[in-house]
Coordinates of C-alpha atoms and ligand atoms in Angstrom, one line a residue:
M28 CA 129.1 173.9 76.9
A29 CA 127.7 173.0 80.3
K30 CA 124.9 170.4 80.2
I31 CA 122.0 171.8 82.3
I32 CA 118.6 170.4 83.0
L33 CA 115.5 172.5 83.8
T34 CA 112.1 171.0 84.3
G35 CA 109.1 171.4 86.6
D36 CA 105.5 170.9 87.6
R37 CA 102.5 173.0 88.4
P38 CA 101.6 172.5 92.1
T39 CA 97.9 172.0 91.5
G40 CA 97.7 168.6 93.1
R41 CA 99.7 165.7 94.4
L42 CA 101.8 163.9 91.8
H43 CA 100.4 160.6 90.4
I44 CA 102.0 157.6 88.8
G45 CA 101.6 159.3 85.4
H46 CA 104.0 162.0 86.6
Y47 CA 106.2 159.3 88.0
V48 CA 106.7 157.3 84.8
G49 CA 106.4 160.3 82.5
S50 CA 109.0 162.4 84.2
L51 CA 109.9 161.8 87.8
R52 CA 111.5 158.4 87.4
R53 CA 113.6 159.8 84.5
R54 CA 114.7 162.8 86.4
V55 CA 116.0 160.7 89.2
E56 CA 118.0 158.6 86.7
L57 CA 119.3 161.7 85.0
Q58 CA 120.2 163.2 88.4
N59 CA 122.2 160.0 89.3
S60 CA 123.7 159.6 85.8
G61 CA 126.4 162.2 86.5
L62 CA 126.0 163.4 82.9
F63 CA 124.8 166.8 83.8
D64 CA 126.6 169.8 85.3
R65 CA 123.5 171.2 86.9
I66 CA 119.9 170.2 87.4
F67 CA 117.1 172.5 88.3
V68 CA 113.6 171.3 89.2
M69 CA 111.0 174.0 89.6
I70 CA 107.7 174.0 91.4
A71 CA 105.8 176.3 89.0
D72 CA 103.5 178.1 91.3
A73 CA 103.3 181.2 89.2
Q74 CA 102.2 179.2 86.3
A75 CA 99.7 177.3 88.4
L76 CA 98.2 180.7 89.4
T77 CA 97.5 181.5 85.7
D78 CA 94.4 179.4 85.9
N79 CA 94.0 179.3 89.6
A80 CA 94.0 183.0 90.5
D81 CA 91.0 182.5 92.7
N82 CA 92.5 179.6 94.6
P83 CA 95.8 180.6 96.2
D84 CA 95.3 178.1 99.0
K85 CA 95.3 175.2 96.6
V86 CA 98.6 176.3 95.1
R87 CA 100.2 177.0 98.5
Q88 CA 99.2 173.6 99.9
N89 CA 100.5 171.8 96.9
I90 CA 104.0 173.3 97.1
T91 CA 104.7 171.1 100.0
E92 CA 102.9 168.1 98.5
V93 CA 104.9 168.3 95.3
A94 CA 108.1 168.9 97.2
L95 CA 107.4 165.7 99.3
D96 CA 106.6 163.8 96.1
Y97 CA 110.0 164.9 94.6
L98 CA 112.0 163.9 97.7
A99 CA 110.1 160.6 98.0
A100 CA 110.8 159.7 94.3
G101 CA 114.5 160.2 94.9
L102 CA 115.3 163.8 93.9
D103 CA 118.3 164.7 96.1
P104 CA 118.7 168.4 97.0
A105 CA 122.5 167.8 97.2
K106 CA 122.5 167.0 93.5
T107 CA 119.4 168.8 92.2
T108 CA 118.3 172.4 92.9
I109 CA 114.7 172.3 93.8
F110 CA 113.0 175.7 93.9
V111 CA 109.8 177.7 93.8
Q112 CA 109.1 179.7 90.6
S113 CA 107.5 182.8 92.2
Y114 CA 110.5 183.3 94.4
V115 CA 112.7 183.9 91.4
S116 CA 111.1 187.2 90.3
E117 CA 113.7 187.5 87.5
L118 CA 111.6 184.9 85.6
T119 CA 108.7 187.3 85.5
E120 CA 110.9 190.1 84.3
L121 CA 112.4 188.0 81.5
S122 CA 108.8 186.9 80.5
F123 CA 107.9 190.6 79.9
Y124 CA 110.8 191.1 77.5
Y125 CA 110.2 187.9 75.7
M126 CA 106.5 188.9 75.1
N127 CA 107.8 191.4 72.5
L128 CA 109.3 188.5 70.5
V129 CA 106.2 186.4 70.2
T130 CA 102.9 187.3 68.3
V131 CA 99.4 186.7 69.6
Q132 CA 98.8 184.6 66.4
R133 CA 101.8 182.4 67.3
L134 CA 100.4 181.8 70.8
Q135 CA 97.0 181.1 69.4
R136 CA 98.4 178.2 67.4
N137 CA 99.8 176.4 70.5
P138 CA 98.0 173.0 70.5
T139 CA 98.5 172.4 74.2
V140 CA 97.2 175.7 75.3
K141 CA 94.3 175.4 72.8
A142 CA 93.3 172.0 74.3
E143 CA 93.7 173.4 77.8
I144 CA 91.5 176.4 77.1
K145 CA 88.8 174.1 75.7
M146 CA 89.1 171.7 78.7
R147 CA 88.8 174.6 81.2
G148 CA 85.8 176.1 79.4
F149 CA 87.7 179.4 78.9
S150 CA 86.7 179.7 75.2
E151 CA 84.5 182.6 74.0
S152 CA 80.8 181.9 73.6
E153 CA 79.6 181.2 70.1
D154 CA 78.2 184.7 69.5
G155 CA 81.4 186.3 70.6
S156 CA 79.7 187.9 73.6
D157 CA 81.7 188.3 76.7
N158 CA 80.9 185.3 78.9
K159 CA 82.0 185.1 82.4
A160 CA 84.7 182.6 81.6
G161 CA 87.1 183.8 79.0
T162 CA 90.9 183.1 79.0
P163 CA 93.0 184.9 81.5
V164 CA 95.8 186.8 79.7
G165 CA 98.3 185.3 82.1
F166 CA 97.2 181.8 81.1
F167 CA 97.4 182.5 77.4
C168 CA 100.9 183.8 77.9
Y169 CA 102.2 181.0 80.1
P170 CA 104.2 179.4 77.3
I171 CA 106.3 182.6 77.2
S172 CA 106.9 182.4 80.9
Q173 CA 107.9 178.8 80.4
A174 CA 110.5 180.0 77.9
A175 CA 111.8 182.3 80.6
D176 CA 112.0 179.4 83.1
I177 CA 114.1 177.4 80.7
T178 CA 116.4 180.1 79.3
A179 CA 117.1 181.8 82.7
F180 CA 119.1 178.7 83.6
K181 CA 120.6 178.3 80.1
A182 CA 119.1 174.8 80.2
T183 CA 120.3 172.6 77.4
T184 CA 117.9 169.8 78.2
V185 CA 114.3 169.8 79.2
P186 CA 112.9 166.4 80.2
V187 CA 109.1 166.7 79.8
G188 CA 106.1 164.9 78.4
E189 CA 105.0 165.2 74.8
D190 CA 102.3 167.7 75.6
Q191 CA 105.1 170.1 76.4
E192 CA 106.6 169.9 73.0
P193 CA 105.0 173.2 71.7
M194 CA 106.5 175.0 74.7
I195 CA 110.0 173.9 73.9
E196 CA 109.5 174.7 70.3
L197 CA 108.4 178.2 71.2
T198 CA 111.3 178.6 73.6
R199 CA 113.7 177.7 70.7
E200 CA 112.0 180.3 68.5
I201 CA 112.4 183.0 71.2
V202 CA 116.0 182.1 71.8
R203 CA 116.8 182.4 68.0
K204 CA 114.9 185.7 67.8
F205 CA 116.6 187.1 70.9
N206 CA 120.1 186.1 69.9
S207 CA 119.7 187.4 66.3
T208 CA 118.1 190.7 67.4
Y209 CA 120.3 191.5 70.3
A210 CA 123.3 189.3 71.2
P211 CA 123.9 185.6 71.5
V212 CA 123.1 185.3 75.2
L213 CA 120.5 182.6 75.3
V214 CA 120.8 178.8 74.8
E215 CA 118.5 176.7 72.6
P216 CA 117.2 173.8 74.7
D217 CA 116.4 170.3 73.5
I218 CA 113.4 168.4 74.7
L219 CA 114.0 165.0 76.3
L220 CA 110.9 162.8 75.9
P221 CA 110.3 159.7 77.9
D222 CA 112.0 156.7 76.3
N223 CA 109.2 154.2 76.8
A224 CA 106.1 154.7 74.6
A225 CA 103.8 153.6 77.4
C226 CA 105.2 156.5 79.5
L227 CA 104.5 159.2 77.0
R228 CA 101.1 159.6 78.5
L229 CA 99.8 157.1 81.0
P230 CA 96.0 156.8 80.7
G231 CA 93.8 157.1 83.7
T232 CA 92.6 154.0 85.5
D233 CA 89.3 154.3 83.6
G234 CA 91.2 154.1 80.2
K235 CA 90.6 157.8 79.5
A236 CA 93.5 159.4 77.6
K237 CA 95.0 161.2 80.6
M238 CA 95.3 160.9 84.3
S239 CA 93.7 163.9 85.8
K240 CA 92.6 164.9 89.2
S241 CA 89.3 166.3 87.9
L242 CA 88.5 163.0 86.2
G243 CA 89.2 161.0 89.4
N244 CA 91.2 158.4 87.5
C245 CA 94.6 158.8 89.2
I246 CA 96.8 156.7 91.3
Y247 CA 98.7 159.0 93.5
L248 CA 102.3 158.6 94.9
A249 CA 100.8 159.3 98.3
D250 CA 98.0 156.6 98.0
D251 CA 98.3 153.8 100.6
A252 CA 98.7 150.2 99.5
Q253 CA 95.0 149.3 99.9
T254 CA 93.9 152.3 97.9
V255 CA 96.2 151.3 95.1
R256 CA 94.9 147.7 95.1
D257 CA 91.3 149.0 95.0
K258 CA 92.0 151.3 92.2
V259 CA 93.7 148.5 90.2
K260 CA 90.8 146.2 90.8
G261 CA 88.4 148.8 89.3
M262 CA 90.6 149.4 86.3
F263 CA 89.4 149.4 82.7
T264 CA 90.6 146.4 80.7
D265 CA 89.3 145.0 77.5
P266 CA 85.5 145.4 77.1
L267 CA 85.4 142.4 74.7
H268 CA 87.1 140.1 77.1
L269 CA 83.9 138.9 78.8
Q270 CA 84.8 135.3 79.6
V271 CA 88.2 134.2 80.8
S272 CA 88.4 131.9 77.8
D273 CA 87.8 134.7 75.3
P274 CA 90.7 136.0 73.3
G275 CA 91.7 139.4 74.8
H276 CA 93.1 142.6 73.4
V277 CA 96.3 144.1 74.8
E278 CA 96.3 147.3 72.8
G279 CA 94.2 150.0 74.5
N280 CA 94.0 147.8 77.6
T281 CA 95.0 150.0 80.5
V282 CA 96.2 147.2 82.7
F283 CA 98.8 146.3 80.0
T284 CA 99.7 149.9 79.4
Y285 CA 100.6 150.2 83.1
L286 CA 102.5 146.9 83.0
D287 CA 104.5 148.3 80.0
A288 CA 105.4 151.2 82.1
F289 CA 106.2 149.5 85.4
C290 CA 106.9 145.8 84.9
K291 CA 110.4 144.4 84.8
D292 CA 111.4 140.8 84.1
E293 CA 112.5 140.3 87.7
H294 CA 108.9 140.9 88.8
F295 CA 108.0 137.4 87.4
G296 CA 110.4 135.8 89.9
K297 CA 109.0 137.8 92.7
F298 CA 105.3 137.8 92.0
G299 CA 104.9 134.8 89.6
D300 CA 102.5 133.2 92.1
C301 CA 99.8 135.7 91.0
F302 CA 99.4 133.5 88.0
V303 CA 98.8 130.3 90.0
G304 CA 95.0 129.7 90.3
R305 CA 92.5 127.0 91.1
K306 CA 91.4 126.5 87.5
S307 CA 94.5 127.4 85.6
S308 CA 98.1 128.2 86.3
F309 CA 100.8 129.9 84.2
S310 CA 104.5 130.3 84.5
F311 CA 105.5 133.4 82.7
K312 CA 109.1 134.7 82.3
N313 CA 108.3 138.1 80.8
L314 CA 105.5 140.5 79.8
D315 CA 105.5 139.3 76.2
E316 CA 104.5 135.8 77.3
V317 CA 101.6 137.3 79.4
K318 CA 100.4 139.3 76.4
A319 CA 100.6 136.2 74.1
Q320 CA 98.5 134.2 76.6
Y321 CA 96.0 137.0 77.0
R322 CA 95.5 137.3 73.3
E323 CA 95.0 133.6 73.0
G324 CA 92.5 133.5 75.8
G325 CA 92.3 131.7 79.1
L326 CA 94.0 134.3 81.2
G327 CA 91.6 136.2 83.4
D328 CA 91.7 139.9 84.2
M329 CA 91.8 139.2 88.0
M330 CA 95.2 137.4 87.7
I331 CA 96.7 140.2 85.7
K332 CA 95.3 142.9 88.1
N333 CA 96.7 141.0 91.1
F334 CA 100.1 140.9 89.4
L335 CA 99.9 144.6 88.4
A336 CA 99.0 145.5 92.0
A337 CA 102.1 143.7 93.2
V338 CA 104.3 145.3 90.6
L339 CA 103.0 148.7 91.4
E340 CA 103.5 148.1 95.1
D341 CA 107.1 147.1 94.5
T342 CA 107.8 150.6 93.1
L343 CA 105.3 152.7 95.2
G344 CA 105.9 151.0 98.6
P345 CA 109.4 152.5 99.1
I346 CA 108.3 155.8 97.7
R347 CA 105.4 156.0 100.1
E348 CA 107.7 155.1 103.1
R349 CA 110.2 157.8 102.1
R350 CA 107.3 160.3 101.7
A351 CA 106.1 159.6 105.2
E352 CA 109.6 160.1 106.6
F353 CA 110.0 163.5 105.0
A354 CA 106.5 164.5 105.9
K355 CA 107.5 164.3 109.6
D356 CA 109.6 167.4 109.2
I357 CA 107.9 169.9 107.0
P358 CA 110.0 172.9 108.2
A359 CA 113.1 171.0 106.9
V360 CA 111.3 170.6 103.5
M361 CA 110.5 174.3 103.4
D362 CA 114.1 175.1 104.3
M363 CA 115.3 172.9 101.5
L364 CA 113.0 174.9 99.1
R365 CA 114.2 178.2 100.4
K366 CA 117.8 177.3 99.9
G367 CA 117.1 176.0 96.4
S368 CA 115.2 179.1 95.5
L369 CA 118.1 181.4 96.7
E370 CA 120.5 179.3 94.5
A371 CA 118.2 179.5 91.5
R372 CA 117.7 183.2 91.9
E373 CA 121.5 183.8 91.7
V374 CA 121.7 182.0 88.3
A375 CA 118.6 183.7 86.9
A376 CA 119.8 187.1 88.0
Q377 CA 123.0 186.6 86.1
T378 CA 121.1 185.7 82.9
L379 CA 118.8 188.7 83.4
A380 CA 121.8 191.0 83.6
E381 CA 123.1 189.6 80.4
V382 CA 119.7 190.0 78.7
K383 CA 119.3 193.6 79.8
Q384 CA 122.8 194.4 78.6
A385 CA 122.0 192.8 75.2
M386 CA 118.8 194.8 75.0
K387 CA 120.6 198.0 75.9
I388 CA 118.5 198.7 79.0
N389 CA 121.4 198.6 81.4
Y390 CA 121.5 202.4 81.7
F391 CA 123.2 202.7 85.0
E392 CA 126.1 200.3 84.7
Ligands
LIG407 N1 104.1 173.4 82.1 C1 104.7 172.4 82.9 C2 103.6 171.5 83.4 O1 102.4 171.8 83.3 C3 105.4 173.0 84.1 C4 106.5 173.9 83.8 C5 106.5 175.3 84.0 C6 107.7 173.5 83.1 N2 107.7 175.7 83.5 C7 108.4 174.8 83.0 C8 108.2 172.3 82.6 C9 109.7 174.8 82.3 C10 109.5 172.4 82.0 C11 110.2 173.6 81.8 O2 103.9 170.4 84.0

C-alpha cells in the first residue's frame, strides 16, 4: 500500500516556533526521507472559517503568510503538494456524507473541541438561554471535515501534535464505519506524533501551556533577530531562582524546554562563549551539563538566555532569509498554491467517485 502523508494548518496567523518544532521541522524531514509516496500539506482555510466566519480578510491574508512559512521552513513544492482546502470542494461533499456516520454525542465528547469551545467563549450560558455567542455548527463539526481531509487522499500517516489525537481517532472510526457499511474504500490513518517530548507542545514565552497569538507569547518564524532576542530576554524561567547562586529548577522552566526542542551538541562548539562571564565561566559540552549546573546553582538566567537566543538564531536565521526571498514574488507563491490545489483536487475527486459508488449514489454512471 502506498505511504501517503496528509497534514495541515489553519491560516489564522503566521506560524510560530511551536508549529516549527511541533510539526514543520518534522514534515521537512519526512519530505526529504524518501519514505513516502506522496505528501500533501493543506492550508485549512475552510476549517479556519468555522470560527472566523466574520473575519474573511484574516483568513485570506494568512493563506500567503502560511505558504511563505512553509516554503521558508523547507517544504518543497516539487516533493510536497501544498494546497488550499476550500479549493478542493470534494472535501466539503465528503464531509456531508460522513456526518451520517457520526453522532452528536460522539462529537460532544471530543476533548480538543470541548477545550476550544471553552476558550472561545462559545459555551451556552448557565441558564441555557440563547446568548449571543454559542457554538457555530460548522465549528462543532470540523472534526468530521478533518476526517474528509485525511481520507480524501487515502493518507496513511498524519503528522500532527497531540491535541489532534481525537481527530485522528474519529477519522479511524469513520473509516471503519464507512468500510463496513458500504465498501472498503477508505484507509485508516495513523497519527505520527512529534518524537521529542519538548516538542509535543511548546509553551509560550510566558510559561503558559500553549503558544497562542491571543496570549501574545509567541516567537514567530517571521520575527526579526532583535525581536527574537528581546522575547527570549523576557522569558519565564524559574521563579525560585532569585540569586545566581540559588539552585534552579529545570522542569517547567521554559528556557530549558526551548533548549530541549532546539539545542544540539554542536551548538556548544559554536556558542560556548555565552557561558564565559566576568564572575564565572563554564565550559559545557552538552545540555545535560548545563542542566546539572543550573540545578546546583551558580549559573545565571542571563547566560542561558543568551545561549538560547544564539541557538534559536542558528535555526531561525536561515528560515527568515528564505522567507524574505520568497516574499519578493507573491504571485509565484500563489501560482504554486494554485497548481498544488489542482493536483489535490484530482486525487480527492477520485476518492469521492469511489465513495459515491460505494454509497450507491452514482445514478448516472
Ligand atoms: N486542525 C488542524 C489544526 O488546527 C488543521 C487541519 C485541518 C488538519 N485538517 C487537517 C491537520 C487534516 C491534519 C489533518 O492545525
